[in-house]
Structures are given as C-alpha cells and as structure tokens.
Amino acid sequence: MSPADYSTANWNQPPHNRRSFQRMKHLFDTATVHQSKSAPSHFEYALEDLTQIQYPVSKALSQPLQHMLDSTYTDAFLVLQDGEIITEIYGNEMAYDTPHLLNSVSKSFVGMLAGIAADEGFVDPQNLVSVYLPELSDGAFRHTTVRSALDMTAAVAYTEDYDKRGDDFWHEAAVVGWRPDLRTDSSPRTLVEYCQQRNRTEQQEGEHFHYRTVLTNLCTAVIERAVGESFNEYFSRRLWQPMGTEEPANVVVDASGLAYMGAGMSACARDLARFGELLRNDGFYNGSQIVPKDWVRDTRLGNDQVRRLFAASEYCGLLPDGHYRNQVWADPSAQEIMCIGIHGQSIYINRTKALVCVKLSSHPKPTDLGLYGATHRALRALAAQR
C-alpha cells in the first residue's frame, strides 16, 4: 500500500497519515470555519535561514535545526518574530494554503472562545455544565463546572492512551467516524450522547489535573448551546474572521453537526501563526481586542491552584514550572505559551523574544516523546539565539 491508499480505516496510521492529515474533509463530515470577509491581516517578511541554528540532541551533541525538521516528519514550519515572517518552510506536498489536521491544538481555540462567550455574558465559567446542557444533570458530569472542564480537573473517568486501540479516546472519536471498527448498534450518535453515557468518576471535581479530550468536546457543546448558534458559526464570526485569516478552516463534526474540537480541526500554518500572535499579545490582533485581555493573561499566568494540580500530575516533568489553563499549556517562568497536538502539531510562543513558531507534522506514532523532545529543544534553542 502507498500513502495514496488512505481510508477511514487506516487514515491515522503510517504511512497513510502523511497524506490524510491534509485531506480530512475528503474522509469525514466537516463544517467550515469561514475566513475573513475582507483582506487578510498583513504579514511583513524578513526572511532568514534559521535551519543552521544549533540545538542540543544530547548533552554531548548538537545538530542544526534542519536535522530536527527532517527527523520529525515536518509538513510545515513557520516562524514569526515581532509579527514578521522570518521563516516559512513546507514539505510533504504541503503549501501555504493547505489545511492540516491540528489534533489537540484544536482545543486551544475552544479555550479562547469560552473567554469570548464569558465576556459576552453567554457563559459563566463557575456554572455547572448542566445549566447549559440539562441532559447532563445526572451521571459523571452532574457536579462538573465549565471551569473544571476548561482546566481538565473534572471528575469524569476517561482514559486517553492513544496507543491502545480500544481506549476511551478512540471510542469517543468513533462517534465522528474516526474508528468505524468500534461502532456498534448501541454506540452514541453524537458527542453529547457520548457524554450522557459517562457514568463513572475517577476523582472529586477539581482534585487533580488529568488531560481528557471529552472535556473539550463538553466545552464545545456548552458554548454552542449557550450562544444559540452553531459552534462553527460562532467560531467564524467571533474569532477566525476577526483575526483576518487567509483560508477557511474545517472541523470534523458529529451527526448533529457539533464540532469535534477535541482533535478535529484543520487549518493552514499562516492562520495558526495569526492565532499565536493573538495569544502573544494577550488577545489583541489585527487592530482589535478579539479575546478579552484578562482571559488570556489568566491563561498564561495561571494561579497557585492550577500550578499545584499540574505539579502533582504525570505531566510535571514536561513543564516543571508550567500549568494547564483554558485548554492551553503555559510556563510563566519562561514566558512560554504552547498549543500541542498528537502526531507533532504545535504552536510555540516565547513572549520574551516576541516569537511565534508553528510546526505541523505527521509523526508515525501519536505520542513519540523523542520527537516531541527534539522539537521542543530546537524551538527553545531558536528562541535563546534570537
């Protein structure tokens, strides 16, 4: 088989994912997130060759940045500094206008839209999710607040091991067609129905940080129900279009049309760089305050509670001084903000150096820590040398 033979049965397996990640709307039902109705926000170019910047491979060995790009299945790599494009590289038949699957980078858009919806009075983060979704007043989400869902501290029992083919994550993904082999006559038809079927809890609300994609999809449903229009239309109108985006994005949807924002968004690299600039500038971009400033500041600075919960989690080794807030990873001590997805998707922001890096990839395995480590070391070395 060649990568051209991808299908709904093998699309996320190597080598097929090298092509399918750029063609999600040909495989699954998707909805469009519409680009700006006016001219795209303008980028200045100050191109440099960054590929020879050295980064540490080990304590004794360094390699040029090009080595990281070649060895980590890079499909797109774009770097902004002070809002100017200083590097833009595409591979694997990708181009500036090619949409690419973001996997969990999708989540960070939900976190920022929640801030917009809260500012507009549609959502109160302290409310129970059942205020907006009464059908969840029983079961695992009966005590869950919007805040605990946004910060991944809710009580619901849910496993997220991408290497286990029958994991909870994959059963939920089967709702949108990602795992047709897991579908049965009793399978939930929609993502909200999947939430309704969750009856078990694994902790008290707010007791631990535990990363679970179901909580992002829950927040997506809350926002859609609260604002009274489809999530995708609200996304287009209040975030994607105001950023002055060049290209439409698309999101895989369930049978009800709800966006699978836990992992299902695809977008081009330049528009992701715009989003990175928005985060770097505390929600201000393209001449307007798109996301409330206080919401983005709270996201990147966190508080003692989110830091404590993160430090006690299995992720503390990845970001020893970091936290997770509003569907975004952050390290205030390093002035870093990160949006991260499996198979090598990332938006990396270093506020000290006014740097935004977008990397889209097609790693063979979902969570290859060696490839993620190489990427993060390379991006930090790049920031250190600017």
XYZ file of C-alpha atoms in Angstrom:
386
model
C 0.000 0.000 0.000
C 1.072 3.579 -0.638
C 0.052 6.701 1.315
C -2.422 7.376 -1.505
C -4.442 4.375 -0.315
C -5.618 6.045 2.890
C -9.181 5.398 4.061
C -11.332 5.844 7.156
C -9.932 2.513 8.356
C -6.228 3.439 8.216
C -6.071 7.236 7.867
C -4.182 7.813 11.131
C -1.679 5.007 10.622
C 1.732 5.417 8.948
C 2.436 5.992 6.127
C -1.143 6.988 5.246
C -1.292 9.856 7.751
C 1.329 11.715 5.719
C -1.426 12.383 3.165
C -4.647 12.061 5.136
C -3.745 14.781 7.655
C -4.006 17.245 4.765
C -7.290 15.816 3.463
C -9.628 15.349 6.423
C -12.637 16.892 4.707
C -12.391 14.231 1.991
C -12.661 11.472 4.581
C -15.143 12.718 7.182
C -18.104 15.023 7.593
C -16.787 18.509 8.287
C -18.103 22.027 8.773
C -16.364 25.165 7.554
C -14.973 27.906 9.764
C -15.090 30.837 7.351
C -12.107 33.064 6.695
C -12.099 36.856 6.856
C -14.631 38.591 4.615
C -12.155 41.398 3.959
C -8.466 41.346 3.049
C -6.345 39.075 5.268
C -4.299 40.672 8.022
C -0.944 41.602 6.522
C 2.384 39.941 7.253
C 5.709 41.633 6.593
C 8.533 39.325 5.528
C 12.086 39.448 6.874
C 13.204 36.009 5.765
C 16.266 34.390 7.287
C 17.826 30.949 7.047
C 17.304 29.539 10.521
C 17.992 25.949 9.526
C 21.627 26.011 10.679
C 20.892 27.177 14.220
C 22.229 24.522 16.569
C 20.078 22.730 19.139
C 21.079 20.086 21.698
C 20.375 16.499 20.686
C 22.112 15.234 23.836
C 24.495 16.604 26.448
C 27.406 15.917 24.113
C 25.905 16.541 20.682
C 24.239 19.396 18.827
C 22.612 19.385 15.412
C 21.328 22.097 13.063
C 17.617 22.936 13.144
C 17.321 21.327 9.721
C 18.046 17.994 11.384
C 15.006 18.442 13.621
C 12.805 19.364 10.655
C 13.966 16.333 8.666
C 13.762 13.819 11.508
C 10.371 14.847 12.929
C 8.227 14.422 9.793
C 7.692 18.156 9.343
C 4.954 19.235 6.939
C 5.042 22.974 7.702
C 7.294 25.208 9.768
C 6.635 28.919 10.136
C 8.313 31.407 12.464
C 7.209 34.950 13.303
C 9.232 37.480 15.233
C 7.641 40.782 16.162
C 4.834 39.785 13.816
C 7.116 39.377 10.768
C 7.571 36.052 8.982
C 11.241 35.155 9.275
C 10.962 31.527 8.135
C 8.312 29.653 6.155
C 9.058 26.090 5.057
C 6.707 23.476 3.586
C 7.294 19.811 2.837
C 5.399 16.616 2.078
C 3.460 18.300 -0.775
C 2.056 20.909 1.592
C 1.685 24.616 0.636
C 0.824 27.898 2.352
C -2.902 27.366 1.768
C -3.067 23.663 2.668
C -5.209 22.784 5.696
C -3.570 20.311 8.068
C -5.097 18.361 10.925
C -4.282 20.016 14.259
C -5.322 17.235 16.618
C -5.312 18.751 20.132
C -4.130 22.185 19.031
C -7.850 22.438 18.228
C -8.567 22.565 21.957
C -6.920 25.949 22.464
C -9.438 27.632 20.169
C -12.217 26.349 22.432
C -10.458 27.846 25.436
C -10.302 31.282 23.815
C -13.884 31.112 22.534
C -15.001 30.305 26.069
C -13.403 33.574 27.154
C -15.248 35.473 24.437
C -18.552 33.807 25.347
C -17.971 34.618 29.027
C -17.229 38.260 28.207
C -20.453 38.470 26.202
C -22.443 37.081 29.113
C -23.371 33.791 27.481
C -21.249 31.537 29.711
C -20.313 31.763 33.376
C -17.265 29.547 33.990
C -18.411 28.902 37.563
C -21.745 27.445 36.439
C -22.367 23.740 36.236
C -22.260 22.467 32.665
C -25.795 21.151 33.253
C -27.025 24.770 33.340
C -26.411 24.744 29.584
C -26.816 21.011 28.957
C -29.625 19.833 31.287
C -29.383 16.322 29.876
C -26.083 16.021 31.812
C -27.606 16.746 35.224
C -27.153 13.065 36.092
C -24.109 10.881 35.522
C -20.414 11.708 35.646
C -20.831 15.417 34.844
C -23.505 16.270 37.418
C -21.048 18.295 39.555
C -18.804 19.491 36.721
C -18.386 23.232 36.221
C -17.352 24.906 32.989
C -14.164 25.954 34.777
C -13.181 22.413 35.779
C -13.866 21.226 32.228
C -11.738 24.006 30.713
C -8.850 23.213 33.065
C -9.146 19.401 32.804
C -9.826 18.950 36.512
C -13.332 17.459 36.260
C -14.338 14.178 37.866
C -15.295 12.014 34.858
C -13.462 8.713 34.386
C -11.909 8.644 30.919
C -8.717 7.068 29.619
C -6.568 8.681 26.963
C -3.900 6.270 25.810
C -3.604 6.741 22.045
C -1.595 3.552 21.636
C -4.467 1.398 22.937
C -6.839 0.872 20.051
C -9.864 0.328 22.294
C -9.229 3.257 24.610
C -11.976 5.677 25.740
C -10.451 8.330 23.489
C -10.961 6.139 20.431
C -14.500 5.156 21.427
C -15.373 8.844 21.599
C -13.596 9.503 18.299
C -15.666 6.694 16.776
C -18.700 8.978 17.184
C -17.340 11.174 14.351
C -16.208 8.215 12.238
C -12.544 8.102 13.170
C -12.770 4.456 14.279
C -15.506 2.714 12.278
C -14.408 -0.647 13.698
C -15.535 0.462 17.175
C -19.062 1.407 16.121
C -21.936 -0.829 17.222
C -25.727 -0.553 17.174
C -25.620 0.815 20.721
C -22.884 3.385 20.072
C -23.801 7.014 20.796
C -24.797 9.023 17.744
C -23.480 12.374 18.974
C -20.752 13.718 21.247
C -23.336 14.921 23.778
C -24.889 11.444 23.832
C -21.395 10.091 24.488
C -21.167 12.444 27.483
C -24.578 11.259 28.687
C -23.291 7.683 28.740
C -20.373 8.583 31.051
C -21.468 7.351 34.496
C -18.206 6.790 36.333
C -15.950 9.305 38.063
C -12.279 8.926 38.925
C -11.844 11.822 41.372
C -13.580 14.734 43.037
C -14.179 17.844 40.965
C -11.025 19.964 40.956
C -8.987 17.312 42.772
C -6.434 16.514 40.046
C -5.329 17.705 36.615
C -5.946 14.893 34.143
C -5.900 15.588 30.418
C -9.110 14.256 28.779
C -10.396 15.126 25.303
C -14.013 14.512 26.311
C -13.849 17.703 28.404
C -13.020 19.820 25.366
C -15.955 18.404 23.453
C -18.111 19.084 26.502
C -16.988 22.745 26.487
C -17.724 22.960 22.765
C -21.291 21.764 23.389
C -21.704 24.226 26.275
C -20.620 27.149 24.091
C -22.881 26.109 21.217
C -25.918 25.728 23.477
C -25.191 28.949 25.407
C -24.700 31.252 22.402
C -27.673 29.839 20.488
C -25.900 29.266 17.179
C -23.685 26.557 15.776
C -20.228 26.461 17.284
C -18.651 26.769 13.848
C -20.595 29.920 13.004
C -19.733 31.482 16.351
C -16.094 30.477 15.847
C -16.105 32.091 12.384
C -17.797 35.276 13.484
C -16.085 35.961 16.791
C -12.553 34.603 16.346
C -11.484 33.247 12.955
C -12.734 36.149 10.824
C -11.651 38.953 13.207
C -8.088 37.588 13.048
C -8.052 38.393 9.327
C -7.481 34.795 8.318
C -6.481 33.912 4.749
C -8.060 30.499 4.475
C -11.110 28.669 5.799
C -10.559 26.092 8.483
C -12.632 22.934 8.741
C -13.699 20.815 11.696
C -14.904 17.223 11.752
C -18.498 17.096 13.072
C -20.821 14.535 14.590
C -24.282 13.592 13.287
C -25.831 16.650 14.955
C -23.288 18.989 13.377
C -21.377 19.621 16.630
C -17.695 20.286 16.039
C -15.237 17.677 17.290
C -12.917 20.324 18.744
C -11.116 17.860 20.955
C -8.981 16.920 17.953
C -10.754 17.513 14.639
C -9.813 20.973 13.326
C -7.686 21.550 10.223
C -6.116 24.888 9.256
C -3.180 26.363 7.362
C 0.084 27.400 9.013
C -0.194 31.158 8.414
C -3.581 31.353 10.119
C -2.224 29.399 13.079
C 0.590 31.941 13.289
C -2.079 34.657 13.499
C -3.623 32.819 16.432
C -0.190 32.568 18.047
C 0.254 36.331 17.692
C -3.136 36.846 19.302
C -2.037 34.758 22.311
C 1.340 36.534 22.461
C -0.399 39.906 22.591
C -2.966 38.980 25.260
C -5.867 38.619 22.821
C -5.154 41.723 20.725
C -4.620 41.204 16.997
C -5.497 42.745 13.651
C -6.279 46.076 15.283
C -8.782 44.852 17.873
C -9.097 43.101 21.232
C -10.527 39.796 19.961
C -10.220 37.752 23.163
C -10.549 39.603 26.495
C -7.114 40.631 27.753
C -7.739 39.411 31.292
C -8.780 35.971 29.995
C -5.538 35.477 28.046
C -3.424 36.831 30.912
C -5.137 34.424 33.294
C -4.497 31.624 30.796
C -0.763 32.228 30.571
C -0.114 33.236 34.193
C -2.413 30.715 35.896
C -2.709 30.660 39.681
C -1.440 28.695 42.657
C -4.163 26.066 42.357
C -3.584 25.164 38.692
C 0.178 25.090 39.277
C -0.250 22.799 42.283
C -2.540 20.418 40.388
C -0.199 20.370 37.395
C 2.877 19.761 39.564
C 1.155 16.683 41.028
C 0.291 15.267 37.594
C 2.135 12.958 35.223
C 2.883 15.977 33.001
C 5.010 17.865 35.526
C 8.241 16.536 34.023
C 7.413 18.103 30.671
C 6.871 21.589 32.136
C 8.307 21.663 35.687
C 7.175 25.263 36.229
C 4.135 25.047 34.000
C 0.386 24.662 34.156
C -2.694 23.980 32.030
C -5.412 26.628 31.877
C -8.272 27.242 29.447
C -7.114 24.429 27.134
C -3.620 25.916 26.780
C -0.204 24.841 28.150
C 1.944 27.580 29.686
C 5.195 28.171 31.554
C 5.130 31.690 33.046
C 8.715 31.438 34.313
C 9.929 31.005 30.713
C 7.272 33.318 29.240
C 6.111 30.416 27.064
C 2.641 29.502 25.784
C 2.004 26.264 23.891
C -0.785 24.589 21.951
C 0.083 20.923 21.415
C -1.416 18.039 19.445
C -0.533 14.392 18.882
C 1.499 13.349 15.850
C 3.606 16.521 16.188
C 1.360 19.599 15.971
C 2.409 22.692 17.887
C 2.165 26.431 18.272
C 5.040 27.663 20.443
C 5.092 31.228 21.746
C 8.004 32.886 23.538
C 6.830 36.306 24.728
C 10.285 37.454 25.830
C 11.599 37.093 22.272
C 8.290 38.082 20.569
C 8.484 34.712 18.821
C 5.705 32.504 17.412
C 6.551 29.128 15.856
C 4.069 26.865 14.077
C 5.029 23.261 13.351
C 2.685 20.822 11.610
C 3.822 17.229 11.340
C 2.817 13.667 10.620
C 4.707 11.601 13.194
C 4.124 7.869 12.678
C 3.103 7.427 16.337
C 0.712 9.675 18.270
C 2.993 10.348 21.231
C 6.634 9.798 20.313
C 8.320 11.563 23.243
C 11.669 11.513 21.465
C 10.302 13.519 18.538
C 8.419 15.895 20.823
C 11.523 16.400 22.934
C 13.665 17.159 19.890
C 11.113 19.692 18.648
C 10.827 21.470 21.994
C 14.607 21.608 22.478
C 15.011 23.017 18.980
C 12.341 25.695 19.466
C 13.808 26.733 22.813
C 17.293 26.903 21.267
C 15.897 29.022 18.431
C 14.317 31.402 20.952
C 17.519 31.580 23.007
C 19.540 32.607 19.931
C 17.244 35.412 18.775
